Short mmCIF file of C-alpha atoms in Angstrom, two decimals:
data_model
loop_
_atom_site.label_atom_id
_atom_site.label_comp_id
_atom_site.label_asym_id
_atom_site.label_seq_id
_atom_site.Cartn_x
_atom_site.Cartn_y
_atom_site.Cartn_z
CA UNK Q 253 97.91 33.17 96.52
CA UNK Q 254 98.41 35.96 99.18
CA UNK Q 255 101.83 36.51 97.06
CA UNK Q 256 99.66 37.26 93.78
CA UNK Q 257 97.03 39.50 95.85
CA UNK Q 258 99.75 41.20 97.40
CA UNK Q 259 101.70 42.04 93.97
CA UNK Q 260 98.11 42.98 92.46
CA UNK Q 261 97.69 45.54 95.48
CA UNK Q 262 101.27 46.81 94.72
CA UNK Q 263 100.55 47.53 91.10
CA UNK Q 264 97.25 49.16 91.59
CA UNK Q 265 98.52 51.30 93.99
CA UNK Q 266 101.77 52.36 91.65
CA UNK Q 267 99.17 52.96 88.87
CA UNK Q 268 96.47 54.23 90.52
CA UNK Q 269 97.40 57.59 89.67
CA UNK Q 270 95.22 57.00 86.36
CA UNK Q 271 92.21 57.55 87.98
CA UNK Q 272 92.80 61.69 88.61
CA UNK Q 273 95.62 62.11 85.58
CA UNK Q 274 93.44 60.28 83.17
CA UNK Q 275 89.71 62.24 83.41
CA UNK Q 276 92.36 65.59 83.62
CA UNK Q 277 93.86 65.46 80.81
CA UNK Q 278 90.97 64.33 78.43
CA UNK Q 279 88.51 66.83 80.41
CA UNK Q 280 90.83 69.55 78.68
CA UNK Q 281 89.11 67.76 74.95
CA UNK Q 282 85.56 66.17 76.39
CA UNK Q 283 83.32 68.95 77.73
CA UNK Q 284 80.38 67.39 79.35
CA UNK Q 285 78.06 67.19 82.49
CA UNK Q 286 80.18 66.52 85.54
CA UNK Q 287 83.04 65.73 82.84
CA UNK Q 288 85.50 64.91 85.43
CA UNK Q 289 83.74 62.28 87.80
CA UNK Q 290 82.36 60.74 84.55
CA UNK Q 291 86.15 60.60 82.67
CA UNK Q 292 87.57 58.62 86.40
CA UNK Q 293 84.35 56.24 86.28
CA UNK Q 294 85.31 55.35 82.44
CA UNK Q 295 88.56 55.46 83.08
CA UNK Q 296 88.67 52.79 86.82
CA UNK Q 297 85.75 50.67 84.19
CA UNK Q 298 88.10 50.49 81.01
CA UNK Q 299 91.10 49.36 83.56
CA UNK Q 300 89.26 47.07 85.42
CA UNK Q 301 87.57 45.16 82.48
CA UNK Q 302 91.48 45.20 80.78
CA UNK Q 303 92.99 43.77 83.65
CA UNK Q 304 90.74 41.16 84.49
CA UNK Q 305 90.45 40.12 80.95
CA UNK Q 306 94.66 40.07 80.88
CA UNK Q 307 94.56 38.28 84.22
CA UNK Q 308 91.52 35.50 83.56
CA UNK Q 309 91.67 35.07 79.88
CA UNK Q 310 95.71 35.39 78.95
CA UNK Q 311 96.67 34.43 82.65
CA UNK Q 312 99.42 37.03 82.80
CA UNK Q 313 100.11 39.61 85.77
CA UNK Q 314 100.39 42.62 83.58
CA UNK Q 315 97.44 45.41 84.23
CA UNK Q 316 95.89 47.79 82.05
CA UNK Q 317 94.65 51.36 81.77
CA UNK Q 318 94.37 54.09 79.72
CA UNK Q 319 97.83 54.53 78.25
CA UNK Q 320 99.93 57.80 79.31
CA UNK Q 321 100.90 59.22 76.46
CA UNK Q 322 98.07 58.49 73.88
CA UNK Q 323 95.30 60.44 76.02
CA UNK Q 324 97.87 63.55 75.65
CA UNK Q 325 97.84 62.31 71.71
CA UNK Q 326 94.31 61.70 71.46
CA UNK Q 327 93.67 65.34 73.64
CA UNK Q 328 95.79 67.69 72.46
CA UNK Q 329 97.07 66.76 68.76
CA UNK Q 330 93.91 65.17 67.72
CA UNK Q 331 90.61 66.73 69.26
CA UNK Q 332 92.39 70.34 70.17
CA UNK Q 333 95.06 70.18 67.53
CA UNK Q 334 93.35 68.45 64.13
CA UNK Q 335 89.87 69.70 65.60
CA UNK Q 336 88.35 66.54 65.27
CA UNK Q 337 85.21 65.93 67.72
CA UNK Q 338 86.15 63.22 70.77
CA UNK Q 339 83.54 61.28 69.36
CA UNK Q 340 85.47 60.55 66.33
CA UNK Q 341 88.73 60.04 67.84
CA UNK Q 342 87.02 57.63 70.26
CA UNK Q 343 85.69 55.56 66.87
CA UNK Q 344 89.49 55.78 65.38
CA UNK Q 345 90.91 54.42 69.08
CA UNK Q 346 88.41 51.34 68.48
CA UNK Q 347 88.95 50.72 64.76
CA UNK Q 348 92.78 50.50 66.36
CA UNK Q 349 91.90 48.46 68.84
CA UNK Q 350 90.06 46.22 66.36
CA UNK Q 351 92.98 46.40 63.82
CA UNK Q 352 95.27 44.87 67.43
CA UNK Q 353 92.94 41.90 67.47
CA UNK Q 354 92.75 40.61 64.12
CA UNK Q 355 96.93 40.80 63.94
CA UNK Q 356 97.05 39.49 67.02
CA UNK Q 357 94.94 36.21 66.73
CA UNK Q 358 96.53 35.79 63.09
CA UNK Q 359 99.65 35.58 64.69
CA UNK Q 360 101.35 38.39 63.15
CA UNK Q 361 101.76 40.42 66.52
CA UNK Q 362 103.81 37.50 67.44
CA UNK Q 363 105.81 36.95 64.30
CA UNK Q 364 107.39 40.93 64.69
CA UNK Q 365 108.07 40.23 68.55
CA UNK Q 366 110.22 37.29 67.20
CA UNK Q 367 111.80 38.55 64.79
CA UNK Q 368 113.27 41.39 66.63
CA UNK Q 369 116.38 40.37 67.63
CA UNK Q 370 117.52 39.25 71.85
CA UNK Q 371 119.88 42.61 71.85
CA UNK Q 372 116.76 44.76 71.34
CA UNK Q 373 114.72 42.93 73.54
CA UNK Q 374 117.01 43.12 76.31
CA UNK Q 375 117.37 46.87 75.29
CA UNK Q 376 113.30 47.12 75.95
CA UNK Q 377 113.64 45.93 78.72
CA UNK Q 378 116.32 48.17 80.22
CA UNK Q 379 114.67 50.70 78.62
CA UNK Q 380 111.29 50.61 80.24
CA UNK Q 381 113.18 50.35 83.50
CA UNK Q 382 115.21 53.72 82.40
CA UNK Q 383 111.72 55.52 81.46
CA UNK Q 384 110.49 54.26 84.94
CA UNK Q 385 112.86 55.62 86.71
CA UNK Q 386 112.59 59.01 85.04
CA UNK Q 387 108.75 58.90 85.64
CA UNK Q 388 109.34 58.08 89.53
CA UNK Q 389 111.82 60.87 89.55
CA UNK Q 390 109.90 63.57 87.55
CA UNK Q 391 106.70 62.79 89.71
CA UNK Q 392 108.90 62.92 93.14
CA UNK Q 393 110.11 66.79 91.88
CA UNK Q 394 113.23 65.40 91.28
CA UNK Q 395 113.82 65.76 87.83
CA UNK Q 396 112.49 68.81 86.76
CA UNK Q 397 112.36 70.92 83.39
CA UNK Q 398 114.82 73.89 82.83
CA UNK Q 399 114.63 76.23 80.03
CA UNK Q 400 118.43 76.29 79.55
CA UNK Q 401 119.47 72.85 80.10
CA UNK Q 402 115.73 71.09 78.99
CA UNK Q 403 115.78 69.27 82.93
CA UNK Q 404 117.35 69.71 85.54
CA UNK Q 405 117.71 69.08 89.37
CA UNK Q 406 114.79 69.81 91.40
CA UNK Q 407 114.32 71.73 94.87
CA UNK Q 408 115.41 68.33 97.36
CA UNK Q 409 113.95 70.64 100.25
CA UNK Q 410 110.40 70.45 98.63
CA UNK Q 411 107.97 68.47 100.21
CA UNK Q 412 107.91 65.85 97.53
CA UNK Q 413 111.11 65.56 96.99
CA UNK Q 414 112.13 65.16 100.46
CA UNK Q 415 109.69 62.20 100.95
CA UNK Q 416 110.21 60.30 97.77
CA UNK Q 417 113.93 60.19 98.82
CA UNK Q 418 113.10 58.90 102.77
CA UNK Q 419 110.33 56.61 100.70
CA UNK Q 420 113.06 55.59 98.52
CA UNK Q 421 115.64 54.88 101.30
CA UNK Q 422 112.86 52.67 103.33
CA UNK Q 423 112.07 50.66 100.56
CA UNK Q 424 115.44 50.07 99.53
CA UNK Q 425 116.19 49.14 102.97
CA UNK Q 426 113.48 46.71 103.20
CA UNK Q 427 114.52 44.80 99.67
CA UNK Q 428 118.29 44.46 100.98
CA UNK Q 429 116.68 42.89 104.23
CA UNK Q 430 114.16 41.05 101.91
CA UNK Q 431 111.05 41.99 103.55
CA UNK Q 432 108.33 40.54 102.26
CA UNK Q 433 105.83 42.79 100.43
CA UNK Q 434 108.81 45.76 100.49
CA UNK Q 435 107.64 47.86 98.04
CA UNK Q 436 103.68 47.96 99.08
CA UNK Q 437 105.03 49.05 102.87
CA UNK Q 438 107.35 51.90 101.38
CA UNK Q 439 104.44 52.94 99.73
CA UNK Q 440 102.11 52.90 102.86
CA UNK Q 441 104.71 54.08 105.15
CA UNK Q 442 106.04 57.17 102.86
CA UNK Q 443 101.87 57.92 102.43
CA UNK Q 444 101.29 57.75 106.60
CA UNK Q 445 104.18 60.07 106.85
CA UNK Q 446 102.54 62.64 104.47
CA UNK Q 447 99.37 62.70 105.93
CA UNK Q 448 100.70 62.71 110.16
CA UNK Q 449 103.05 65.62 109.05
CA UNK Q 450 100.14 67.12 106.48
CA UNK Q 451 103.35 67.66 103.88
CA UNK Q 452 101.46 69.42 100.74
CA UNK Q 453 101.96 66.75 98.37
CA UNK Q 454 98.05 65.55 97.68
CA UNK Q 455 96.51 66.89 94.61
CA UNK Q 456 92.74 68.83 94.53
CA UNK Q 457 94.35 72.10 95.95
CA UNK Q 458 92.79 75.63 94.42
CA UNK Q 459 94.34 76.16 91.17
CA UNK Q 460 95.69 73.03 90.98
CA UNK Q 461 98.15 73.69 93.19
CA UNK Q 462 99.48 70.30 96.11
CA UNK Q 463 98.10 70.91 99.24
CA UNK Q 464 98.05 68.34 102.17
CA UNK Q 465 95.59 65.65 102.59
CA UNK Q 466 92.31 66.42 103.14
CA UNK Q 467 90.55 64.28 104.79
CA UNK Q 468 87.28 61.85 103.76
CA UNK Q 469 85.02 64.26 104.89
CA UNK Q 470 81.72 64.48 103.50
CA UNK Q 471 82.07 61.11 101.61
CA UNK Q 472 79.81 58.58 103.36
CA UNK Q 473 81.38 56.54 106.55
CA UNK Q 474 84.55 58.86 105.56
CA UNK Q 475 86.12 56.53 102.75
CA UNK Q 476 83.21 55.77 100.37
CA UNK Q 477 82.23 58.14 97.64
CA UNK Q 478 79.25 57.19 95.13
CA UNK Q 479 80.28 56.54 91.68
CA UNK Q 480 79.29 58.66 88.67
CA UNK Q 481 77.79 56.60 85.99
CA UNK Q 482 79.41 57.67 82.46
CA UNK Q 483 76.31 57.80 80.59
CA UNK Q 484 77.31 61.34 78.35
CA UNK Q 485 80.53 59.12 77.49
CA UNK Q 486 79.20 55.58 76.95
CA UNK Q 487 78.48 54.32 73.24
CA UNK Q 488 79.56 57.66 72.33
CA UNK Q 489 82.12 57.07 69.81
CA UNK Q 490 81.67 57.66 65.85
CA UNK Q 491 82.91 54.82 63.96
CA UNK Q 492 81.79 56.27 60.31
CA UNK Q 493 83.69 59.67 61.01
CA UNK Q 494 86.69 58.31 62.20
CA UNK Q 495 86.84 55.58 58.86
CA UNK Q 496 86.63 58.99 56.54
CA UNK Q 497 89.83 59.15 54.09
CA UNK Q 498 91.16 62.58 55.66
CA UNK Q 499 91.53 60.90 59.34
CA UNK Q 500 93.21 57.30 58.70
CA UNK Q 501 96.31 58.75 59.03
CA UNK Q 502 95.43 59.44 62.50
CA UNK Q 503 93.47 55.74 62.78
CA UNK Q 504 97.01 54.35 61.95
CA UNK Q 505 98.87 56.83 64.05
CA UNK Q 506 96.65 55.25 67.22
CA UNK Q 507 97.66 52.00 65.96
CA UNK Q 508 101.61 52.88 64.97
CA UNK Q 509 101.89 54.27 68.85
CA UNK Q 510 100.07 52.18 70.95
CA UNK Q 511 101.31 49.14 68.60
CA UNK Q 512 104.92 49.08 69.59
CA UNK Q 513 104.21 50.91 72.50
CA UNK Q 514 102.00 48.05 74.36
CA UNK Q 515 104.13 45.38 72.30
CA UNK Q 516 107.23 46.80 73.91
CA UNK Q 517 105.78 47.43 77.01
CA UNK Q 518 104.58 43.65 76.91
CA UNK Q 519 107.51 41.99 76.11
CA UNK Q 520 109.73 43.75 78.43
CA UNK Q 521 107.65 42.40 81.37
CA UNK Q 522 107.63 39.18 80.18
CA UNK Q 523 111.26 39.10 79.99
CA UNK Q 524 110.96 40.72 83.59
CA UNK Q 525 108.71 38.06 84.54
CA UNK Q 526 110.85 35.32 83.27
CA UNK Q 527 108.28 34.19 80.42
CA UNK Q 528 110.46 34.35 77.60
CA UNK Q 529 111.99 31.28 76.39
CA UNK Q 530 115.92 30.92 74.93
CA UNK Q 531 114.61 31.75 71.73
CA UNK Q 532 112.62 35.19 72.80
CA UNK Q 533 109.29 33.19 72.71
CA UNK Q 534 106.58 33.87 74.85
CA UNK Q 535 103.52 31.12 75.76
CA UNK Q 536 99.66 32.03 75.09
CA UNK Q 537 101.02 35.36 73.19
CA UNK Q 538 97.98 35.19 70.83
CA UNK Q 539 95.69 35.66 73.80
CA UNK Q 540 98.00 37.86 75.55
CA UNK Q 541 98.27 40.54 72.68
CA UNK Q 542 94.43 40.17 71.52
CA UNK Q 543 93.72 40.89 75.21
CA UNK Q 544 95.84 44.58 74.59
CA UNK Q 545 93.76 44.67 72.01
CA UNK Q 546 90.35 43.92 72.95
CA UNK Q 547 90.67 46.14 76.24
CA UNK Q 548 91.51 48.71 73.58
CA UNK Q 549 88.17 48.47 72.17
CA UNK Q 550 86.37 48.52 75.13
CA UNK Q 551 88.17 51.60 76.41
CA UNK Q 552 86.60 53.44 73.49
CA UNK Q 553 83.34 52.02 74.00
CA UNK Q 554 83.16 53.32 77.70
CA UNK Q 555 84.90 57.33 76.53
CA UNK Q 556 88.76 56.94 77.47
CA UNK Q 557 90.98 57.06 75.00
CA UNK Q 558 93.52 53.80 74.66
CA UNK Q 559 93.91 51.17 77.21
CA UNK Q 560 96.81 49.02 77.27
CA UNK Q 561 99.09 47.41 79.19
CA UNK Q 562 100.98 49.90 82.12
CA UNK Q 563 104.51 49.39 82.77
CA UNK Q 564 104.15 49.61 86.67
CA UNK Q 565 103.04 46.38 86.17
CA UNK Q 566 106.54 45.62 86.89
CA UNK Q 567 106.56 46.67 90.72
CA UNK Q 568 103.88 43.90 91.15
CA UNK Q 569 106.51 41.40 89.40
CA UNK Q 570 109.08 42.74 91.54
CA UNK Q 571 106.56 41.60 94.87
CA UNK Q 572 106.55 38.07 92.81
CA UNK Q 573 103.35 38.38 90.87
CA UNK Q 574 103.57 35.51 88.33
CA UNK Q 575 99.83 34.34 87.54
CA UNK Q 576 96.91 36.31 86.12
CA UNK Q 577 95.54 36.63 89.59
CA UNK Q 578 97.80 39.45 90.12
CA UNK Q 579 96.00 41.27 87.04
CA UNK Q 580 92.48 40.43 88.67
CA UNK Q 581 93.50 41.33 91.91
CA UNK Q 582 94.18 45.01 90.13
CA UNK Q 583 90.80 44.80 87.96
CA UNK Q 584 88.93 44.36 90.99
CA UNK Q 585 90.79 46.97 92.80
CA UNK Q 586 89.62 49.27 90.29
CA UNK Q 587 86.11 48.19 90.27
CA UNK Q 588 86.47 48.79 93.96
CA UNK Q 589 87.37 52.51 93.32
CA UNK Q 590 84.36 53.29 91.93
CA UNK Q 591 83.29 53.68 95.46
CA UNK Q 592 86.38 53.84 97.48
CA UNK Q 593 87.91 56.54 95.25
CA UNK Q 594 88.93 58.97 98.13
CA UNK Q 595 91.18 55.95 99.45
CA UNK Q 596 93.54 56.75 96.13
CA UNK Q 597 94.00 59.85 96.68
CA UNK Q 598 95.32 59.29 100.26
CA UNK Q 599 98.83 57.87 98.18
CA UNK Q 600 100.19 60.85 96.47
CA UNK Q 601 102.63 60.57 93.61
CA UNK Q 602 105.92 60.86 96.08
CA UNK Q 603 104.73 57.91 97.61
CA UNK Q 604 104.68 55.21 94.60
CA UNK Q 605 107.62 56.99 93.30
CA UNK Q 606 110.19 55.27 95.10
CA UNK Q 607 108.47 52.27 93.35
CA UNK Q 608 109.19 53.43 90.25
CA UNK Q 609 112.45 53.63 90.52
CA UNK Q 610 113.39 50.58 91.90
CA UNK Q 611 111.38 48.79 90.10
CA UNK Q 612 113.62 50.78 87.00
CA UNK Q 613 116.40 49.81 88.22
CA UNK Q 614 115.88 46.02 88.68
CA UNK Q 615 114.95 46.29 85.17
CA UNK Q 616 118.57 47.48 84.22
CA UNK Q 617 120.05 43.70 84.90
CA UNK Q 618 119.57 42.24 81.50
CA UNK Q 619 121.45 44.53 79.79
CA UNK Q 620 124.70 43.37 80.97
CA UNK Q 621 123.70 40.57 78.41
CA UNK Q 622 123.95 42.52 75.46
CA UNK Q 623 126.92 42.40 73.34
CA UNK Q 624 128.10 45.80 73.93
CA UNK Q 625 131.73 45.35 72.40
CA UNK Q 626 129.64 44.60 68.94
CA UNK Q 627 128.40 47.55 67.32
CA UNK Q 628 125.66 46.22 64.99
CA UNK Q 629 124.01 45.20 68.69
CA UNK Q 630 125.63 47.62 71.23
CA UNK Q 631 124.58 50.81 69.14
CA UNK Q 632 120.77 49.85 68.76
CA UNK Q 633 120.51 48.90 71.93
CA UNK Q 634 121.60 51.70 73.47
CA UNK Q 635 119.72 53.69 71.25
CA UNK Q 636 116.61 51.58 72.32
CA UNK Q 637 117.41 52.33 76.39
CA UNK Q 638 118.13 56.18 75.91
CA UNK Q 639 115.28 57.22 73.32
CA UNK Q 640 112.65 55.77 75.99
CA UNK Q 641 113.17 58.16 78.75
CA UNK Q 642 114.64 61.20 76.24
CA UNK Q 643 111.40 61.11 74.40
CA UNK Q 644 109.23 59.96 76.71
CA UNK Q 645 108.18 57.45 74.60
CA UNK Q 646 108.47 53.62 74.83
CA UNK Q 647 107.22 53.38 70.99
CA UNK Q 648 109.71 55.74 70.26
CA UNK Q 649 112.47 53.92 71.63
CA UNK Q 650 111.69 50.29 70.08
CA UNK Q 651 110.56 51.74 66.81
CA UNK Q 652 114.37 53.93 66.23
CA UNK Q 653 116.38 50.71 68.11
CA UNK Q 654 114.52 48.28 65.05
CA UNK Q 655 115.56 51.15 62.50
CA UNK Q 656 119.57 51.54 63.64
CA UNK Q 657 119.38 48.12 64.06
CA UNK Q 658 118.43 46.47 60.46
CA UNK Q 659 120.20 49.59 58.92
CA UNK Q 660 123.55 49.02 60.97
CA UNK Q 661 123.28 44.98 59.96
CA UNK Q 662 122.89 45.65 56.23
CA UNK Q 663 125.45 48.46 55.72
CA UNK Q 664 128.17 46.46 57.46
CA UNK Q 665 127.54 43.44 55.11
CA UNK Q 666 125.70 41.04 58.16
CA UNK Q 667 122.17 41.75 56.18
CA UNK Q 668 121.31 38.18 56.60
CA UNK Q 669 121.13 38.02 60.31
CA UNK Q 670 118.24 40.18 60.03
CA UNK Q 671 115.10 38.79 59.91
CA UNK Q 672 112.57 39.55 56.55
CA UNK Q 673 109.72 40.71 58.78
CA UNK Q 674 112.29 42.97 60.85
CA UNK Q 675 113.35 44.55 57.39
CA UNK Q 676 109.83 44.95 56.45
CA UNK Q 677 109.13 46.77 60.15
CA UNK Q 678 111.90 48.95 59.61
CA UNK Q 679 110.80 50.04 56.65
CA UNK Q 680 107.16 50.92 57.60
CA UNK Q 681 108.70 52.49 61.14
CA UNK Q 682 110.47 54.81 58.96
CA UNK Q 683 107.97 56.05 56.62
CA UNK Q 684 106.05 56.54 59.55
CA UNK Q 685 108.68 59.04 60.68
CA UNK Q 686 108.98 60.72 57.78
CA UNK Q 687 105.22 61.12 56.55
CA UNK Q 688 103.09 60.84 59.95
CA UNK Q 689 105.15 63.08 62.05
CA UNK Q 690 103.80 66.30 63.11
#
């Protein structure tokens, strides 16, 4: 048990970055009373109520949020881009949600995930770990964008940079000496270093600028904050205007995305885990998937946009998290931050960076089981690894890996060692592509 608790704590603290990106992003789409505190109080409800129904009613350790990714979708190309109201893209995020359930308990989530073939899985897998990696690096300054080059090396001298690399080394240091709970003490340790040394690498600086920790003051006993009830947000969304003919292309756009994003995201952890069978199989995955789906739903119901299962997940695997109590142990973290809030924001993103990569790296080891000298399997898969991180996009990288991969099997004459229902996924991932694109 203190194994499972201790992975939950890992994860929520590797993922508890949700709770300021999430309400900022959307805030730029939802304009309403006190916006901000409302968008974290939906966003730390919608988590907690997806992880604890992943953890109690599936019995995995895989958390949930609101998805990275589809708020930006659901922000800037539907409410500021299309000009639909957030209402209405809240009712399309539910009628997905819905649409995730009633696949998942007829069983057809779980037909695609086996039909796609062991190459492609291990690719996912390797490929979340890549796009980790590149999200601990970008959010340690790092990696960085150039205008010449599209990224690029960041300043290593910069405050973040500086102490994602010592966080890094620490960690690393205490996994090759097997400490137990390594990952949660680089986190602590690289966060107690930013705050003794007052590095600027805490967000809620003027003009959104990093500026060094500030303290608990005026929050009551120092560490507890009152929660903002999110009653402009609640039971807000418009199911009739998002079912109107001109927006189900974006209705099946929420489900495309968030449909091979959460099932790739899924089934890479449970090959991480070590739930998949010989055969790619993976027990309870009715339950598992309609859980994805249902905290989807509710996530709509409360004002975020998507919830789904969060790839950091995987840094609480890495600490041995193997039971749903690892999931509740994150729900009820997230409960708890309805009050303890300011405690979050004492870990900055430097400090569960180092996490992040690790974790991205451990993730790398099943690809050495690929069959790379076979190009009907190498090509996909490596297709599958690089698109993730490229694109920024774990959808992206499954849905163009299934493509290459059926295409490359039927133009070199090996059609039939592709399964029907992989064809038929192919074939819809491609119109998608070519008619749903922006």
């Amino acid at each position: 048990m203190p194994r499972e608790i201790r992975a939950g704590l890992t994860t929520f603290l590797t993922m508890s970055y949700i709770l300021f990106v999430n309400p900022q992003v959307l805030s730029a789409a939802i304009s309403i009373p006190n916006g901000f505190a409302q968008l974290l109080s939906a966003t730390a409800i919608a988590a907690a109520f997806g992880s604890l129904a992943m953890g109690l009613v599936a019995r995995y350790p895989f958390a949930q949020a609101p998805g990275m990714g589809l708020n930006a979708f659901f922000a800037f190309t539907v409410v500021l881009g299309l000009k639909v109201p957030w209402q209405t893209a809240l009712g399309a995020v539910f009628i997905s949600g819905l649409l995730f359930v009633l696949l998942s308990l007829l069983g057809a989530r779980q037909a695609i995930v086996q039909a796609i073939p062991q190459s492609i899985k291990f690719a996912i897998t390797g490929g979340i770990g890549a796009f980790l990696a590149f999200l601990g690096l970008k959010s340690a300054g790092i990696v960085v964008t150039n205008p010449a080059t599209f990224v690029g090396l960041g300043n290593l001298t910069s405050p973040g940079a500086w102490l994602a690399l010592f966080g890094l080394l620490v960690t690393g240091a205490l996994m090759v000496r097997r400490v137990t709970g390594a990952m949660l003490w680089g986190i602590l340790l690289t966060s107690l270093l930013a705050i003794v040394l007052r590095l600027p690498v805490f967000a809620g600086g003027p003009e959104g600028a990093l500026q060094a920790f500030p303290g608990f003051q005026g929050q009551l006993l120092g560490i507890f904050g009152a929660p903002v009830w999110p009653v402009d947000l609640m039971g807000q969304l418009d199911l009739a205007g998002a079912l109107q003919m001109g927006l189900l292309s974006v209705v099946f756009t929420f489900f495309f995305v968030d449909f091979f994003d959460a099932t790739g995201t899924l089934t890479g952890l449970a090959q991480k885990a070590g739930y998949l069978d010989q055969s790619g199989n993976m027990p309870r995955a009715r339950r598992l998937f309609a859980m994805d789906g249902l905290a989807a739903m509710f996530g709509a119901v409360v004002g975020t946009s998507t919830t789904t299962a969060y790839i950091e997940s995987a840094s609480g695997i890495g600490e041995g998290g193997r039971t749903g109590l690892t999931a509740v142990t994150v729900g009820v973290l997230f409960l708890f931050a309805l009050l303890l809030w300011p405690l979050a924001a004492a870990i900055p993103a430097a400090a569960t960076a180092p996490a992040l990569i690790l974790v991205g790296a451990l993730m790398m080891e099943g690809v050495k089981n690929i069959e790379w000298d076979e190009l009907t399997e190498g090509l996909p898969a490596f297709l599958t690894i690089i698109l993730m991180p490229l694109t920024f996009s774990i959808a992206n990288g499954v849905s163009l890996g299934v493509i290459s991969y059926a295409a490359l099997k039927l133009l070199g004459g090996r059609g039939r060692e592709v399964s029907p229902i992989l064809y038929v996924l192919a074939l819809l991932l491609l119109g998608r592509y070519i008619w749903l694109m922006e």
